[in-house]
Amino acid sequence: MSTYVYGIVAATHPALPEGMGGVGDPPRQVRILTAGELAAVVSEAPEGLRPKRRDLLAHQNVLAEAGGGGCVLPMRFGSIAPDDDTVTGVLAERADHYLERLRALDGRVEYNVKASHVEEAVLHRVMSENPTLRTLAEANRQAGGGSYESRLQLGELVVTAVQVREAEDALEVRQTLEREAAAVAVGPESTGWLANVSFLVDRAGAEKFLAEFEALRKSHPHLDLRINGPLPPYSFVEPGPSEPAGTTVGGAGDGQE
């Protein structure tokens, strides 16, 4: 039977509630595998696991319970190892790394911020900031709409100006918020978002981070800014994907969508 991995904790981590259920229908019983100074929160892996709401919530609930007792390195939904021995082998092989990460992430949470443009507002902004665009638009207006070539030229220039603004705004979002963060992880590009960034924030300093986010939102009405958190620090378990070696990933279930 393959092993489902929820997260990694210190071997001294407080025990989870007896009989706690995890993913699957019926829920598989959550248990602890220990290897030296580390332990993994696991259960049996159900066959044909898919990122359904019930199982996503079960995964998150196990992590929330484990996180209540101390630092946990969260695995993303669908992290599955062939068996228990594979899990304990990875813990032993990568012990130094995981122990360092537990120390670095203790008392910290993740906030994911996504940004997109409010189309009408950003068009107004790029037009107001660019005299060339205003001149061309006014010439077309006076010419009853302008020729096909002039309209095409204006359209291409507007698209270019918006793309430049996207890059500038993405950088500003990151630079503004990282002042209140311990670390930053840039997420994968996704359609519709000009920025997808995760910030590692001290739990005790979360209010300052959220206040900075709110100030940024109010001062940039041409941006649609969305924040998700506090989350377990999924993006900071590894410099890259946060799954332990030897696992397969079923789907992104970290609550950042």
PDB file of N, CA and C in Angstrom, residues 140-184:
ATOM      1  N   ASN A 140      -7.116  60.371 -34.652  1.00  0.00           N
ATOM      2  CA  ASN A 140      -8.111  59.423 -35.162  1.00  0.00           C
ATOM      3  C   ASN A 140      -9.521  59.916 -34.900  1.00  0.00           C
ATOM      4  N   ARG A 141      -9.709  60.511 -33.733  1.00  0.00           N
ATOM      5  CA  ARG A 141     -11.043  61.006 -33.391  1.00  0.00           C
ATOM      6  C   ARG A 141     -11.464  62.107 -34.354  1.00  0.00           C
ATOM      7  N   GLN A 142     -10.535  63.020 -34.613  1.00  0.00           N
ATOM      8  CA  GLN A 142     -10.856  64.135 -35.500  1.00  0.00           C
ATOM      9  C   GLN A 142     -11.056  63.680 -36.944  1.00  0.00           C
ATOM     10  N   ALA A 143     -10.474  62.525 -37.281  1.00  0.00           N
ATOM     11  CA  ALA A 143     -10.615  61.990 -38.637  1.00  0.00           C
ATOM     12  C   ALA A 143     -11.780  61.009 -38.735  1.00  0.00           C
ATOM     13  N   GLY A 144     -12.682  61.088 -37.764  1.00  0.00           N
ATOM     14  CA  GLY A 144     -13.847  60.213 -37.788  1.00  0.00           C
ATOM     15  C   GLY A 144     -13.521  58.758 -37.517  1.00  0.00           C
ATOM     16  N   GLY A 145     -12.478  58.529 -36.752  1.00  0.00           N
ATOM     17  CA  GLY A 145     -12.079  57.167 -36.426  1.00  0.00           C
ATOM     18  C   GLY A 145     -10.721  56.815 -36.991  1.00  0.00           C
ATOM     19  N   GLY A 146     -10.307  57.515 -38.041  1.00  0.00           N
ATOM     20  CA  GLY A 146      -8.993  57.262 -38.610  1.00  0.00           C
ATOM     21  C   GLY A 146      -8.980  56.101 -39.581  1.00  0.00           C
ATOM     22  N   SER A 147      -7.890  55.975 -40.317  1.00  0.00           N
ATOM     23  CA  SER A 147      -7.743  54.883 -41.280  1.00  0.00           C
ATOM     24  C   SER A 147      -7.480  53.568 -40.563  1.00  0.00           C
ATOM     25  N   TYR A 148      -7.583  52.494 -41.327  1.00  0.00           N
ATOM     26  CA  TYR A 148      -7.299  51.172 -40.752  1.00  0.00           C
ATOM     27  C   TYR A 148      -5.870  51.131 -40.223  1.00  0.00           C
ATOM     28  N   GLU A 149      -4.925  51.669 -40.981  1.00  0.00           N
ATOM     29  CA  GLU A 149      -3.521  51.648 -40.582  1.00  0.00           C
ATOM     30  C   GLU A 149      -3.294  52.448 -39.298  1.00  0.00           C
ATOM     31  N   SER A 150      -3.936  53.606 -39.189  1.00  0.00           N
ATOM     32  CA  SER A 150      -3.730  54.422 -37.991  1.00  0.00           C
ATOM     33  C   SER A 150      -4.362  53.785 -36.764  1.00  0.00           C
ATOM     34  N   ARG A 151      -5.519  53.138 -36.976  1.00  0.00           N
ATOM     35  CA  ARG A 151      -6.146  52.447 -35.847  1.00  0.00           C
ATOM     36  C   ARG A 151      -5.290  51.254 -35.401  1.00  0.00           C
ATOM     37  N   LEU A 152      -4.715  50.547 -36.388  1.00  0.00           N
ATOM     38  CA  LEU A 152      -3.845  49.413 -36.073  1.00  0.00           C
ATOM     39  C   LEU A 152      -2.604  49.881 -35.327  1.00  0.00           C
ATOM     40  N   GLN A 153      -2.023  50.968 -35.787  1.00  0.00           N
ATOM     41  CA  GLN A 153      -0.849  51.508 -35.111  1.00  0.00           C
ATOM     42  C   GLN A 153      -1.150  51.884 -33.668  1.00  0.00           C
ATOM     43  N   LEU A 154      -2.282  52.558 -33.471  1.00  0.00           N
ATOM     44  CA  LEU A 154      -2.662  52.955 -32.117  1.00  0.00           C
ATOM     45  C   LEU A 154      -2.870  51.725 -31.239  1.00  0.00           C
ATOM     46  N   GLY A 155      -3.555  50.741 -31.787  1.00  0.00           N
ATOM     47  CA  GLY A 155      -3.809  49.530 -31.016  1.00  0.00           C
ATOM     48  C   GLY A 155      -2.531  48.834 -30.597  1.00  0.00           C
ATOM     49  N   GLU A 156      -1.570  48.732 -31.499  1.00  0.00           N
ATOM     50  CA  GLU A 156      -0.300  48.081 -31.195  1.00  0.00           C
ATOM     51  C   GLU A 156       0.476  48.853 -30.128  1.00  0.00           C
ATOM     52  N   LEU A 157       0.449  50.172 -30.225  1.00  0.00           N
ATOM     53  CA  LEU A 157       1.144  50.992 -29.230  1.00  0.00           C
ATOM     54  C   LEU A 157       0.497  50.870 -27.851  1.00  0.00           C
ATOM     55  N   VAL A 158      -0.822  50.790 -27.831  1.00  0.00           N
ATOM     56  CA  VAL A 158      -1.522  50.629 -26.550  1.00  0.00           C
ATOM     57  C   VAL A 158      -1.174  49.280 -25.924  1.00  0.00           C
ATOM     58  N   VAL A 159      -1.179  48.219 -26.735  1.00  0.00           N
ATOM     59  CA  VAL A 159      -0.830  46.890 -26.220  1.00  0.00           C
ATOM     60  C   VAL A 159       0.578  46.900 -25.633  1.00  0.00           C
ATOM     61  N   THR A 160       1.511  47.511 -26.337  1.00  0.00           N
ATOM     62  CA  THR A 160       2.885  47.587 -25.845  1.00  0.00           C
ATOM     63  C   THR A 160       2.961  48.364 -24.539  1.00  0.00           C
ATOM     64  N   ALA A 161       2.243  49.484 -24.465  1.00  0.00           N
ATOM     65  CA  ALA A 161       2.250  50.303 -23.248  1.00  0.00           C
ATOM     66  C   ALA A 161       1.665  49.536 -22.068  1.00  0.00           C
ATOM     67  N   VAL A 162       0.606  48.761 -22.311  1.00  0.00           N
ATOM     68  CA  VAL A 162      -0.004  47.965 -21.240  1.00  0.00           C
ATOM     69  C   VAL A 162       0.957  46.880 -20.767  1.00  0.00           C
ATOM     70  N   GLN A 163       1.667  46.247 -21.689  1.00  0.00           N
ATOM     71  CA  GLN A 163       2.635  45.210 -21.319  1.00  0.00           C
ATOM     72  C   GLN A 163       3.766  45.776 -20.475  1.00  0.00           C
ATOM     73  N   VAL A 164       4.228  46.973 -20.842  1.00  0.00           N
ATOM     74  CA  VAL A 164       5.255  47.631 -20.040  1.00  0.00           C
ATOM     75  C   VAL A 164       4.727  47.934 -18.647  1.00  0.00           C
ATOM     76  N   ARG A 165       3.495  48.403 -18.574  1.00  0.00           N
ATOM     77  CA  ARG A 165       2.867  48.699 -17.287  1.00  0.00           C
ATOM     78  C   ARG A 165       2.706  47.432 -16.458  1.00  0.00           C
ATOM     79  N   GLU A 166       2.382  46.306 -17.105  1.00  0.00           N
ATOM     80  CA  GLU A 166       2.254  45.032 -16.388  1.00  0.00           C
ATOM     81  C   GLU A 166       3.565  44.666 -15.688  1.00  0.00           C
ATOM     82  N   ALA A 167       4.665  44.779 -16.418  1.00  0.00           N
ATOM     83  CA  ALA A 167       5.965  44.447 -15.844  1.00  0.00           C
ATOM     84  C   ALA A 167       6.317  45.387 -14.698  1.00  0.00           C
ATOM     85  N   GLU A 168       6.038  46.663 -14.888  1.00  0.00           N
ATOM     86  CA  GLU A 168       6.335  47.644 -13.841  1.00  0.00           C
ATOM     87  C   GLU A 168       5.480  47.398 -12.602  1.00  0.00           C
ATOM     88  N   ASP A 169       4.203  47.115 -12.804  1.00  0.00           N
ATOM     89  CA  ASP A 169       3.312  46.884 -11.666  1.00  0.00           C
ATOM     90  C   ASP A 169       3.672  45.600 -10.933  1.00  0.00           C
ATOM     91  N   ALA A 170       4.029  44.555 -11.681  1.00  0.00           N
ATOM     92  CA  ALA A 170       4.423  43.299 -11.044  1.00  0.00           C
ATOM     93  C   ALA A 170       5.634  43.513 -10.148  1.00  0.00           C
ATOM     94  N   LEU A 171       6.610  44.261 -10.640  1.00  0.00           N
ATOM     95  CA  LEU A 171       7.808  44.547  -9.844  1.00  0.00           C
ATOM     96  C   LEU A 171       7.469  45.386  -8.623  1.00  0.00           C
ATOM     97  N   GLU A 172       6.585  46.359  -8.791  1.00  0.00           N
ATOM     98  CA  GLU A 172       6.220  47.215  -7.662  1.00  0.00           C
ATOM     99  C   GLU A 172       5.476  46.435  -6.583  1.00  0.00           C
ATOM    100  N   VAL A 173       4.578  45.546  -6.986  1.00  0.00           N
ATOM    101  CA  VAL A 173       3.862  44.721  -6.001  1.00  0.00           C
ATOM    102  C   VAL A 173       4.863  43.923  -5.173  1.00  0.00           C
ATOM    103  N   ARG A 174       5.794  43.285  -5.855  1.00  0.00           N
ATOM    104  CA  ARG A 174       6.779  42.471  -5.134  1.00  0.00           C
ATOM    105  C   ARG A 174       7.651  43.327  -4.219  1.00  0.00           C
ATOM    106  N   GLN A 175       8.202  44.411  -4.763  1.00  0.00           N
ATOM    107  CA  GLN A 175       9.128  45.219  -3.972  1.00  0.00           C
ATOM    108  C   GLN A 175       8.449  45.886  -2.788  1.00  0.00           C
ATOM    109  N   THR A 176       7.188  46.262  -2.936  1.00  0.00           N
ATOM    110  CA  THR A 176       6.466  46.904  -1.840  1.00  0.00           C
ATOM    111  C   THR A 176       6.210  45.925  -0.701  1.00  0.00           C
ATOM    112  N   LEU A 177       5.755  44.721  -1.033  1.00  0.00           N
ATOM    113  CA  LEU A 177       5.354  43.767  -0.002  1.00  0.00           C
ATOM    114  C   LEU A 177       6.525  43.001   0.599  1.00  0.00           C
ATOM    115  N   GLU A 178       7.614  42.853  -0.155  1.00  0.00           N
ATOM    116  CA  GLU A 178       8.724  42.073   0.386  1.00  0.00           C
ATOM    117  C   GLU A 178       9.427  42.803   1.533  1.00  0.00           C
ATOM    118  N   ARG A 179       9.145  44.092   1.686  1.00  0.00           N
ATOM    119  CA  ARG A 179       9.733  44.820   2.821  1.00  0.00           C
ATOM    120  C   ARG A 179       9.257  44.252   4.150  1.00  0.00           C
ATOM    121  N   GLU A 180       8.065  43.653   4.169  1.00  0.00           N
ATOM    122  CA  GLU A 180       7.514  43.091   5.403  1.00  0.00           C
ATOM    123  C   GLU A 180       7.560  41.564   5.392  1.00  0.00           C
ATOM    124  N   ALA A 181       8.389  40.983   4.526  1.00  0.00           N
ATOM    125  CA  ALA A 181       8.462  39.529   4.398  1.00  0.00           C
ATOM    126  C   ALA A 181       9.880  39.036   4.654  1.00  0.00           C
ATOM    127  N   ALA A 182       9.975  37.797   5.135  1.00  0.00           N
ATOM    128  CA  ALA A 182      11.276  37.182   5.375  1.00  0.00           C
ATOM    129  C   ALA A 182      11.838  36.554   4.111  1.00  0.00           C
ATOM    130  N   ALA A 183      10.968  36.168   3.183  1.00  0.00           N
ATOM    131  CA  ALA A 183      11.404  35.561   1.929  1.00  0.00           C
ATOM    132  C   ALA A 183      10.281  35.692   0.910  1.00  0.00           C
ATOM    133  N   VAL A 184      10.645  35.528  -0.364  1.00  0.00           N
ATOM    134  CA  VAL A 184       9.688  35.667  -1.462  1.00  0.00           C
ATOM    135  C   VAL A 184       9.860  34.502  -2.417  1.00  0.00           C
TER     136      VAL A 184
END
